[in-house]
mmCIF file of C-alpha atoms and ligand atoms in Angstrom:
data_model
loop_
_atom_site.group_PDB
_atom_site.id
_atom_site.type_symbol
_atom_site.label_atom_id
_atom_site.label_comp_id
_atom_site.label_asym_id
_atom_site.label_seq_id
_atom_site.Cartn_x
_atom_site.Cartn_y
_atom_site.Cartn_z
ATOM 1 C CA MET A 1 17.776 -10.627 14.088
ATOM 2 C CA ALA A 2 14.178 -9.204 13.644
ATOM 3 C CA VAL A 3 12.354 -6.882 11.092
ATOM 4 C CA LEU A 4 10.187 -4.133 12.735
ATOM 5 C CA VAL A 5 7.142 -3.620 10.661
ATOM 6 C CA THR A 6 5.142 -0.420 11.296
ATOM 7 C CA GLY A 7 1.612 -0.748 10.196
ATOM 8 C CA GLY A 8 1.643 -4.668 10.357
ATOM 9 C CA ALA A 9 -1.762 -4.876 11.251
ATOM 10 C CA GLY A 10 -2.959 -3.163 8.223
ATOM 11 C CA TYR A 11 -3.770 -4.458 4.522
ATOM 12 C CA ILE A 12 -0.295 -4.586 2.992
ATOM 13 C CA GLY A 13 1.569 -4.623 6.044
ATOM 14 C CA SER A 14 -0.436 -7.788 7.527
ATOM 15 C CA ALA A 15 0.261 -9.626 4.069
ATOM 16 C CA THR A 16 3.971 -8.741 4.237
ATOM 17 C CA VAL A 17 4.150 -10.010 7.868
ATOM 18 C CA GLU A 18 2.548 -13.240 6.661
ATOM 19 C CA MET A 19 5.209 -13.822 3.955
ATOM 20 C CA LEU A 20 8.211 -12.832 6.258
ATOM 21 C CA ARG A 21 6.854 -15.460 8.900
ATOM 22 C CA ALA A 22 6.499 -17.946 6.128
ATOM 23 C CA GLN A 23 10.226 -17.497 5.305
ATOM 24 C CA LYS A 24 11.127 -17.814 8.940
ATOM 25 C CA ARG A 25 12.089 -14.134 9.660
ATOM 26 C CA GLU A 26 11.545 -12.861 12.978
ATOM 27 C CA VAL A 27 8.993 -9.956 12.974
ATOM 28 C CA VAL A 28 8.039 -7.503 15.422
ATOM 29 C CA ILE A 29 4.767 -5.246 14.974
ATOM 30 C CA LEU A 30 4.102 -1.696 15.846
ATOM 31 C CA ASP A 31 0.608 -0.483 14.914
ATOM 32 C CA ASN A 32 -1.849 1.944 16.723
ATOM 33 C CA LEU A 33 -4.796 0.054 15.329
ATOM 34 C CA VAL A 34 -6.365 3.306 14.200
ATOM 35 C CA TYR A 35 -7.009 1.565 10.820
ATOM 36 C CA GLY A 36 -5.175 -1.713 11.340
ATOM 37 C CA HIS A 37 -7.083 -4.928 12.633
ATOM 38 C CA ARG A 38 -5.884 -7.011 15.676
ATOM 39 C CA GLU A 39 -7.273 -9.947 14.239
ATOM 40 C CA ALA A 40 -4.745 -9.448 11.394
ATOM 41 C CA VAL A 41 -1.795 -10.063 13.665
ATOM 42 C CA PHE A 42 -0.684 -13.539 14.153
ATOM 43 C CA PRO A 43 -1.001 -14.124 18.105
ATOM 44 C CA ASP A 44 2.560 -15.124 18.483
ATOM 45 C CA THR A 45 4.129 -12.121 16.865
ATOM 46 C CA PRO A 46 5.382 -9.489 19.212
ATOM 47 C CA PHE A 47 2.931 -6.642 18.824
ATOM 48 C CA TYR A 48 3.184 -3.218 20.270
ATOM 49 C CA GLU A 49 0.286 -0.905 20.082
ATOM 50 C CA GLY A 50 1.257 2.692 19.765
ATOM 51 C CA ASN A 51 2.205 5.457 17.577
ATOM 52 C CA ILE A 52 5.401 5.519 15.434
ATOM 53 C CA GLY A 53 6.123 9.086 16.707
ATOM 54 C CA ASP A 54 6.221 7.758 20.362
ATOM 55 C CA ALA A 55 10.071 7.843 20.784
ATOM 56 C CA GLU A 56 9.988 6.197 24.171
ATOM 57 C CA LEU A 57 7.941 3.346 22.898
ATOM 58 C CA VAL A 58 10.246 2.781 19.765
ATOM 59 C CA LYS A 59 13.258 3.083 21.916
ATOM 60 C CA ARG A 60 11.748 0.295 24.018
ATOM 61 C CA ILE A 61 11.235 -1.819 21.072
ATOM 62 C CA LEU A 62 14.770 -1.272 19.888
ATOM 63 C CA GLY A 63 15.925 -2.344 23.117
ATOM 64 C CA GLU A 64 13.762 -5.371 23.657
ATOM 65 C CA HIS A 65 14.497 -6.861 20.139
ATOM 66 C CA ASP A 66 17.452 -7.121 17.852
ATOM 67 C CA ILE A 67 16.239 -5.101 15.108
ATOM 68 C CA GLU A 68 18.078 -5.285 11.842
ATOM 69 C CA ALA A 69 15.789 -3.475 9.550
ATOM 70 C CA CYS A 70 12.394 -1.806 9.470
ATOM 71 C CA VAL A 71 9.434 -1.954 6.949
ATOM 72 C CA HIS A 72 7.472 1.220 7.302
ATOM 73 C CA PHE A 73 3.813 0.954 6.114
ATOM 74 C CA ALA A 74 2.035 2.958 9.061
ATOM 75 C CA ALA A 75 0.607 6.150 7.480
ATOM 76 C CA TYR A 76 -2.791 7.470 6.686
ATOM 77 C CA ALA A 77 -3.757 6.734 3.003
ATOM 78 C CA TYR A 78 -7.099 8.271 1.901
ATOM 79 C CA VAL A 79 -6.374 10.644 -0.940
ATOM 80 C CA GLY A 80 -9.778 12.305 -0.684
ATOM 81 C CA GLU A 81 -9.642 12.812 3.020
ATOM 82 C CA SER A 82 -5.921 14.138 2.898
ATOM 83 C CA VAL A 83 -7.364 17.059 0.717
ATOM 84 C CA THR A 84 -10.015 18.094 3.408
ATOM 85 C CA LYS A 85 -7.659 17.256 6.319
ATOM 86 C CA PRO A 86 -4.079 18.090 5.368
ATOM 87 C CA ALA A 87 -3.035 18.865 8.876
ATOM 88 C CA VAL A 88 -3.922 15.422 9.996
ATOM 89 C CA TYR A 89 -1.996 13.847 6.957
ATOM 90 C CA TYR A 90 1.149 15.931 7.490
ATOM 91 C CA GLN A 91 1.182 15.519 11.104
ATOM 92 C CA ASN A 92 0.740 11.781 10.977
ATOM 93 C CA ASN A 93 2.670 10.926 7.861
ATOM 94 C CA VAL A 94 5.517 13.431 7.978
ATOM 95 C CA VAL A 95 5.867 14.800 11.651
ATOM 96 C CA GLN A 96 5.327 11.398 13.452
ATOM 97 C CA GLY A 97 7.338 9.843 10.523
ATOM 98 C CA LEU A 98 10.065 12.228 11.011
ATOM 99 C CA ARG A 99 10.278 11.586 14.681
ATOM 100 C CA PHE A 100 10.295 7.599 14.012
ATOM 101 C CA LEU A 101 13.075 7.863 11.668
ATOM 102 C CA THR A 102 15.029 10.059 13.949
ATOM 103 C CA THR A 103 14.624 7.514 16.962
ATOM 104 C CA LEU A 104 15.564 4.798 14.433
ATOM 105 C CA THR A 105 18.634 6.401 13.141
ATOM 106 C CA GLU A 106 19.870 7.664 16.526
ATOM 107 C CA ALA A 107 19.804 4.117 17.697
ATOM 108 C CA GLY A 108 21.969 3.133 14.900
ATOM 109 C CA MET A 109 19.136 1.440 13.001
ATOM 110 C CA LYS A 110 19.885 2.321 9.239
ATOM 111 C CA ARG A 111 17.879 0.156 6.915
ATOM 112 C CA ILE A 112 14.389 0.953 5.770
ATOM 113 C CA VAL A 113 11.694 -0.200 3.269
ATOM 114 C CA PHE A 114 9.245 2.644 3.048
ATOM 115 C CA SER A 115 5.602 2.383 1.608
ATOM 116 C CA SER A 116 5.585 5.073 -0.991
ATOM 117 C CA THR A 117 3.008 5.481 -3.757
ATOM 118 C CA CYS A 118 2.461 6.419 -7.564
ATOM 119 C CA ALA A 119 0.510 9.362 -5.917
ATOM 120 C CA THR A 120 3.883 11.110 -5.680
ATOM 121 C CA TYR A 121 4.011 11.513 -9.389
ATOM 122 C CA GLY A 122 0.690 13.409 -9.564
ATOM 123 C CA GLU A 123 -0.784 13.725 -13.271
ATOM 124 C CA PRO A 124 1.167 11.802 -15.666
ATOM 125 C CA GLN A 125 3.217 13.777 -18.349
ATOM 126 C CA ARG A 126 4.074 10.388 -20.040
ATOM 127 C CA LEU A 127 2.905 6.661 -19.616
ATOM 128 C CA PRO A 128 3.839 4.101 -18.459
ATOM 129 C CA LEU A 129 5.327 5.974 -15.459
ATOM 130 C CA ASP A 130 9.006 5.249 -14.697
ATOM 131 C CA GLU A 131 10.707 6.179 -11.630
ATOM 132 C CA THR A 132 12.486 9.365 -13.212
ATOM 133 C CA HIS A 133 8.981 10.871 -13.955
ATOM 134 C CA PRO A 134 8.803 14.302 -12.307
ATOM 135 C CA GLN A 135 7.069 14.189 -8.918
ATOM 136 C CA HIS A 136 4.277 16.874 -8.638
ATOM 137 C CA PRO A 137 1.728 15.284 -6.242
ATOM 138 C CA THR A 138 -1.867 16.490 -6.663
ATOM 139 C CA SER A 139 -3.071 15.584 -3.102
ATOM 140 C CA PRO A 140 -1.541 16.190 0.421
ATOM 141 C CA TYR A 141 -1.402 12.476 0.796
ATOM 142 C CA GLY A 142 0.924 12.161 -2.280
ATOM 143 C CA ALA A 143 2.743 15.239 -0.940
ATOM 144 C CA SER A 144 3.432 13.659 2.423
ATOM 145 C CA LYS A 145 4.773 10.576 0.798
ATOM 146 C CA LEU A 146 7.073 12.676 -1.187
ATOM 147 C CA MET A 147 8.318 14.534 1.631
ATOM 148 C CA PHE A 148 9.266 11.405 3.464
ATOM 149 C CA GLU A 149 11.037 10.236 0.651
ATOM 150 C CA ARG A 150 13.084 13.557 0.623
ATOM 151 C CA ILE A 151 13.658 13.191 4.352
ATOM 152 C CA MET A 152 15.005 9.708 3.735
ATOM 153 C CA GLN A 153 17.317 10.973 1.185
ATOM 154 C CA ASP A 154 18.728 13.818 3.312
ATOM 155 C CA PHE A 155 19.153 11.190 6.275
ATOM 156 C CA ASP A 156 21.199 9.007 3.754
ATOM 157 C CA THR A 157 23.621 11.924 3.078
ATOM 158 C CA ALA A 158 24.023 13.054 6.552
ATOM 159 C CA TYR A 159 23.597 9.817 8.555
ATOM 160 C CA GLY A 160 24.088 6.969 6.243
ATOM 161 C CA LEU A 161 20.328 5.787 6.160
ATOM 162 C CA ARG A 162 19.904 3.161 3.334
ATOM 163 C CA PHE A 163 16.271 3.010 2.226
ATOM 164 C CA VAL A 164 14.217 1.661 -0.566
ATOM 165 C CA ALA A 165 10.932 3.576 -1.472
ATOM 166 C CA LEU A 166 8.543 1.304 -2.893
ATOM 167 C CA ARG A 167 6.029 3.340 -4.962
ATOM 168 C CA TYR A 168 2.840 1.245 -5.302
ATOM 169 C CA PHE A 169 0.237 1.445 -7.791
ATOM 170 C CA ASN A 170 -3.303 0.197 -6.981
ATOM 171 C CA ALA A 171 -2.940 -2.392 -4.190
ATOM 172 C CA CYS A 172 -5.592 -5.066 -4.302
ATOM 173 C CA GLY A 173 -6.385 -8.714 -3.893
ATOM 174 C CA ALA A 174 -6.035 -11.239 -0.716
ATOM 175 C CA THR A 175 -4.332 -14.057 0.697
ATOM 176 C CA PRO A 176 -6.530 -16.707 2.168
ATOM 177 C CA GLU A 177 -6.262 -15.183 5.764
ATOM 178 C CA ARG A 178 -5.464 -11.310 5.055
ATOM 179 C CA GLY A 179 -7.767 -9.137 2.876
ATOM 180 C CA GLU A 180 -9.066 -5.673 2.368
ATOM 181 C CA ASP A 181 -11.104 -4.232 5.277
ATOM 182 C CA HIS A 182 -11.140 -0.410 5.366
ATOM 183 C CA ASP A 183 -13.485 1.680 7.245
ATOM 184 C CA PRO A 184 -14.615 3.704 5.395
ATOM 185 C CA GLU A 185 -14.185 1.637 2.258
ATOM 186 C CA THR A 186 -13.404 3.755 -0.764
ATOM 187 C CA HIS A 187 -11.707 1.444 -3.077
ATOM 188 C CA LEU A 188 -13.090 0.169 -6.306
ATOM 189 C CA ILE A 189 -12.599 -3.692 -5.986
ATOM 190 C CA PRO A 190 -13.904 -4.278 -2.459
ATOM 191 C CA LEU A 191 -16.816 -1.904 -3.221
ATOM 192 C CA VAL A 192 -17.662 -3.834 -6.378
ATOM 193 C CA LEU A 193 -17.390 -7.161 -4.537
ATOM 194 C CA TRP A 194 -19.784 -5.602 -1.902
ATOM 195 C CA ALA A 195 -22.385 -4.731 -4.785
ATOM 196 C CA ALA A 196 -22.063 -8.494 -5.845
ATOM 197 C CA GLN A 197 -22.539 -9.630 -2.168
ATOM 198 C CA GLY A 198 -25.621 -7.502 -1.913
ATOM 199 C CA LYS A 199 -24.127 -5.407 0.788
ATOM 200 C CA ARG A 200 -24.444 -2.361 -1.565
ATOM 201 C CA ALA A 201 -27.303 -1.780 -4.152
ATOM 202 C CA HIS A 202 -24.845 -0.589 -6.817
ATOM 203 C CA ILE A 203 -21.198 0.347 -7.657
ATOM 204 C CA SER A 204 -20.943 4.149 -8.685
ATOM 205 C CA VAL A 205 -18.515 4.665 -11.687
ATOM 206 C CA PHE A 206 -16.812 7.878 -10.982
ATOM 207 C CA GLY A 207 -16.519 9.557 -14.516
ATOM 208 C CA SER A 208 -17.340 7.970 -18.098
ATOM 209 C CA ASP A 209 -15.971 10.917 -20.318
ATOM 210 C CA TYR A 210 -12.138 10.364 -19.734
ATOM 211 C CA ASP A 211 -9.918 10.086 -22.678
ATOM 212 C CA THR A 212 -9.527 6.372 -22.382
ATOM 213 C CA PRO A 213 -11.028 3.549 -24.717
ATOM 214 C CA ASP A 214 -14.261 3.114 -22.698
ATOM 215 C CA GLY A 215 -14.369 6.619 -21.011
ATOM 216 C CA THR A 216 -13.695 5.353 -17.543
ATOM 217 C CA CYS A 217 -10.307 5.633 -15.496
ATOM 218 C CA VAL A 218 -7.518 3.001 -16.224
ATOM 219 C CA ARG A 219 -5.306 1.702 -13.313
ATOM 220 C CA ASP A 220 -2.471 -0.392 -12.770
ATOM 221 C CA TYR A 221 -3.895 -3.194 -10.194
ATOM 222 C CA ILE A 222 -1.259 -5.052 -8.213
ATOM 223 C CA HIS A 223 -1.691 -8.010 -5.924
ATOM 224 C CA ILE A 224 -0.730 -7.533 -2.161
ATOM 225 C CA THR A 225 1.028 -10.807 -2.394
ATOM 226 C CA ASP A 226 3.282 -9.401 -5.137
ATOM 227 C CA LEU A 227 3.634 -6.106 -3.048
ATOM 228 C CA ALA A 228 4.757 -8.238 -0.146
ATOM 229 C CA SER A 229 7.488 -10.256 -2.118
ATOM 230 C CA ALA A 230 8.876 -6.812 -3.355
ATOM 231 C CA HIS A 231 9.399 -5.887 0.440
ATOM 232 C CA LEU A 232 11.258 -9.051 1.220
ATOM 233 C CA ALA A 233 13.215 -8.658 -1.982
ATOM 234 C CA ALA A 234 13.946 -4.942 -0.847
ATOM 235 C CA LEU A 235 15.280 -6.170 2.647
ATOM 236 C CA ASP A 236 17.662 -8.465 0.986
ATOM 237 C CA TYR A 237 18.945 -5.630 -1.331
ATOM 238 C CA LEU A 238 19.554 -3.497 1.504
ATOM 239 C CA GLN A 239 21.246 -6.432 3.469
ATOM 240 C CA ASN A 240 23.515 -6.748 0.624
ATOM 241 C CA ASP A 241 24.480 -3.165 0.769
ATOM 242 C CA GLY A 242 22.382 -1.792 -1.861
ATOM 243 C CA ALA A 243 22.307 1.785 -2.397
ATOM 244 C CA SER A 244 19.241 3.766 -1.467
ATOM 245 C CA THR A 245 16.434 4.098 -4.223
ATOM 246 C CA ALA A 246 13.002 4.350 -5.281
ATOM 247 C CA ILE A 247 11.278 1.445 -7.237
ATOM 248 C CA ASN A 248 7.812 1.285 -8.860
ATOM 249 C CA LEU A 249 5.555 -1.784 -8.100
ATOM 250 C CA GLY A 250 2.903 -2.389 -10.668
ATOM 251 C CA ASN A 251 1.939 -4.895 -13.319
ATOM 252 C CA GLY A 252 2.594 -2.506 -16.254
ATOM 253 C CA GLN A 253 -0.889 -3.103 -17.358
ATOM 254 C CA GLY A 254 -4.024 -0.993 -17.145
ATOM 255 C CA TYR A 255 -7.671 -2.120 -16.495
ATOM 256 C CA SER A 256 -10.614 0.507 -16.759
ATOM 257 C CA VAL A 257 -13.057 0.775 -14.120
ATOM 258 C CA LEU A 258 -15.624 -1.024 -16.300
ATOM 259 C CA GLU A 259 -13.295 -4.008 -16.924
ATOM 260 C CA VAL A 260 -12.894 -4.383 -13.171
ATOM 261 C CA ILE A 261 -16.492 -4.686 -12.908
ATOM 262 C CA GLU A 262 -16.956 -6.960 -15.956
ATOM 263 C CA THR A 263 -14.166 -9.260 -14.558
ATOM 264 C CA ALA A 264 -15.988 -9.149 -11.185
ATOM 265 C CA ARG A 265 -19.229 -10.243 -12.815
ATOM 266 C CA GLU A 266 -17.513 -13.455 -14.584
ATOM 267 C CA ILE A 267 -15.699 -14.266 -11.255
ATOM 268 C CA THR A 268 -18.672 -13.977 -8.825
ATOM 269 C CA GLY A 269 -21.478 -14.928 -11.177
ATOM 270 C CA LYS A 270 -23.377 -12.242 -9.715
ATOM 271 C CA HIS A 271 -25.420 -9.375 -10.834
ATOM 272 C CA ILE A 272 -23.707 -6.094 -10.157
ATOM 273 C CA GLU A 273 -25.740 -2.838 -10.651
ATOM 274 C CA VAL A 274 -23.882 0.131 -12.149
ATOM 275 C CA LYS A 275 -24.617 3.613 -11.622
ATOM 276 C CA MET A 276 -22.697 6.282 -13.594
ATOM 277 C CA GLU A 277 -21.851 9.259 -11.692
ATOM 278 C CA PRO A 278 -19.693 12.369 -12.165
ATOM 279 C CA ARG A 279 -15.861 12.456 -11.888
ATOM 280 C CA ARG A 280 -14.185 12.198 -8.487
ATOM 281 C CA ALA A 281 -11.922 15.140 -7.868
ATOM 282 C CA GLY A 282 -8.247 14.614 -8.252
ATOM 283 C CA ASP A 283 -8.583 11.190 -10.205
ATOM 284 C CA PRO A 284 -5.882 11.128 -13.071
ATOM 285 C CA SER A 285 -7.442 9.412 -16.372
ATOM 286 C CA ARG A 286 -4.581 6.868 -16.405
ATOM 287 C CA LEU A 287 -1.894 5.462 -14.045
ATOM 288 C CA ILE A 288 0.212 2.705 -15.487
ATOM 289 C CA ALA A 289 3.680 1.524 -13.888
ATOM 290 C CA ASP A 290 6.834 0.864 -15.635
ATOM 291 C CA ALA A 291 8.125 -1.696 -13.223
ATOM 292 C CA LYS A 292 11.370 -2.612 -15.260
ATOM 293 C CA LYS A 293 13.413 -1.461 -12.271
ATOM 294 C CA ALA A 294 11.764 -3.832 -9.664
ATOM 295 C CA ARG A 295 12.680 -6.695 -12.009
ATOM 296 C CA GLU A 296 16.175 -5.459 -12.673
ATOM 297 C CA VAL A 297 17.244 -4.205 -9.220
ATOM 298 C CA LEU A 298 15.126 -6.646 -6.938
ATOM 299 C CA GLY A 299 14.660 -9.573 -9.170
ATOM 300 C CA TRP A 300 11.031 -9.199 -8.591
ATOM 301 C CA GLN A 301 8.443 -11.367 -10.445
ATOM 302 C CA THR A 302 4.746 -11.112 -10.142
ATOM 303 C CA ARG A 303 2.661 -14.098 -9.335
ATOM 304 C CA TYR A 304 -0.821 -12.463 -9.867
ATOM 305 C CA PRO A 305 -0.376 -10.335 -13.145
ATOM 306 C CA ALA A 306 -3.954 -11.402 -14.193
ATOM 307 C CA LEU A 307 -6.909 -9.323 -13.144
ATOM 308 C CA LYS A 308 -9.234 -12.327 -12.878
ATOM 309 C CA GLU A 309 -6.795 -14.006 -10.567
ATOM 310 C CA ILE A 310 -6.480 -10.897 -8.473
ATOM 311 C CA ILE A 311 -10.432 -10.270 -8.233
ATOM 312 C CA GLY A 312 -10.735 -14.033 -7.538
ATOM 313 C CA THR A 313 -8.401 -13.861 -4.350
ATOM 314 C CA ALA A 314 -10.202 -10.765 -3.214
ATOM 315 C CA TRP A 315 -13.722 -12.478 -3.688
ATOM 316 C CA ALA A 316 -12.552 -15.615 -1.876
ATOM 317 C CA TRP A 317 -11.877 -13.482 1.277
ATOM 318 C CA HIS A 318 -14.859 -11.462 1.079
ATOM 319 C CA GLU A 319 -16.961 -14.559 0.774
ATOM 320 C CA ALA A 320 -15.019 -16.067 3.740
ATOM 321 C CA HIS A 321 -15.279 -12.803 5.813
ATOM 322 C CA PRO A 322 -18.527 -11.283 4.881
ATOM 323 C CA ASN A 323 -18.136 -8.642 7.505
ATOM 324 C CA GLY A 324 -14.400 -8.036 7.206
ATOM 325 C CA TYR A 325 -12.166 -9.237 10.188
ATOM 326 C CA GLU A 326 -15.242 -8.797 12.526
ATOM 327 C CA SER A 327 -16.677 -11.964 11.300
ATOM 328 C CA SER A 328 -13.571 -14.071 11.458
HETATM 329 N N1 LIG B 1 -13.717 4.278 -8.594
HETATM 330 C C1 LIG B 1 -15.034 4.298 -8.871
HETATM 331 N N2 LIG B 1 -15.963 3.916 -7.960
HETATM 332 C C2 LIG B 1 -15.646 3.846 -6.608
HETATM 333 C C3 LIG B 1 -14.433 3.683 -6.318
HETATM 334 C C4 LIG B 1 -13.350 3.958 -7.138
HETATM 335 O O1 LIG B 1 -15.544 4.495 -10.159
HETATM 336 O O2 LIG B 1 -16.607 3.609 -5.847
HETATM 337 C C5 LIG B 1 -12.676 4.575 -9.531
HETATM 338 C C6 LIG B 1 -12.103 5.716 -9.215
HETATM 339 O O3 LIG B 1 -12.429 6.858 -9.621
HETATM 340 C C7 LIG B 1 -10.579 5.355 -9.873
HETATM 341 C C8 LIG B 1 -10.455 3.837 -9.801
HETATM 342 O O4 LIG B 1 -11.877 3.405 -9.533
HETATM 343 O O5 LIG B 1 -10.618 5.779 -11.177
HETATM 344 C C9 LIG B 1 -9.780 3.281 -8.616
HETATM 345 O O6 LIG B 1 -10.043 3.961 -7.595
HETATM 346 P P1 LIG B 1 -9.366 3.576 -6.037
HETATM 347 O O7 LIG B 1 -10.055 4.475 -5.124
HETATM 348 O O8 LIG B 1 -9.827 1.955 -5.939
HETATM 349 O O9 LIG B 1 -8.081 3.672 -6.159
HETATM 350 P P2 LIG B 1 -7.114 5.119 -6.510
HETATM 351 O O10 LIG B 1 -6.689 4.883 -7.908
HETATM 352 O O11 LIG B 1 -7.993 6.042 -6.319
HETATM 353 O O12 LIG B 1 -5.737 4.977 -5.674
#
């Protein structure tokens, strides 16, 4: 019995595949390589290059492998881009996603772990954010993920689909072999490390007048290895006939942009030039998870709660892969 991983060549997907394989689970990957990296895929893992909305291809995969469950990462995930290109985001994340889910359920495959996001909550009304917090996303990206959650709920009612929607906070860190290599890169930690490596002249800090202790935005940074282990636990939960549910994944601790930069200075020993810039549109001041449910329902425990360790693993990967996957 195999697990179908869509987006298995991407940042979090490939780290999850790595862990599934380490636990001797059979894996099949579907990825269109628009943002994923061929180099992130194990050469001996069955790999299909294509779109999730390609029903013929998905049927072929289901015919060629005994798929017991799916972990669905494949999506576009740039919050800012989604604001200027909503058609692209709804088309890919919702329309293609719906086609994919329809193909799976029609074939009788009824277990799915879905990459959702804290962006489905929008501006926090209270902190930390638990799963009952109202969901009013402020970007088409967040809205597209929320729509897919809703679609899965309705598929549960009508067709008996069982899902776990995992709502990630800020994914970061690396395993020795798999790290963050986005093009374009917009995320804080890799950009800070690029500045430490001299690939960027400075790191821009977007906003220093937020209502936070040092005026910069606070986020809950969660290591990809910890995200990966939650996906494995969610697969086990579904295997044991767990009911459909949504679960936050974060450390429950917030760090400001300046704290991230200071920690990166300590870890790298490098000078990192900082440039204060205006706020970036759509950034809430603080996002912190209440991850109690993940511990209670999935028995989830994080291995990398400390920011130092998280940034340390990312730095090791960036030093070993100065040009990302290209140089590996
Ligand atoms: N950020 C920043 N400079 C950058 C990139 C990000 O100051 O070059 C800030 C951003 O405004 C946010 C935090 O760092 O407050 C985390 O941003 P990221 O894009 O990594 O993740 P997000 O929280 O948007 O998912």
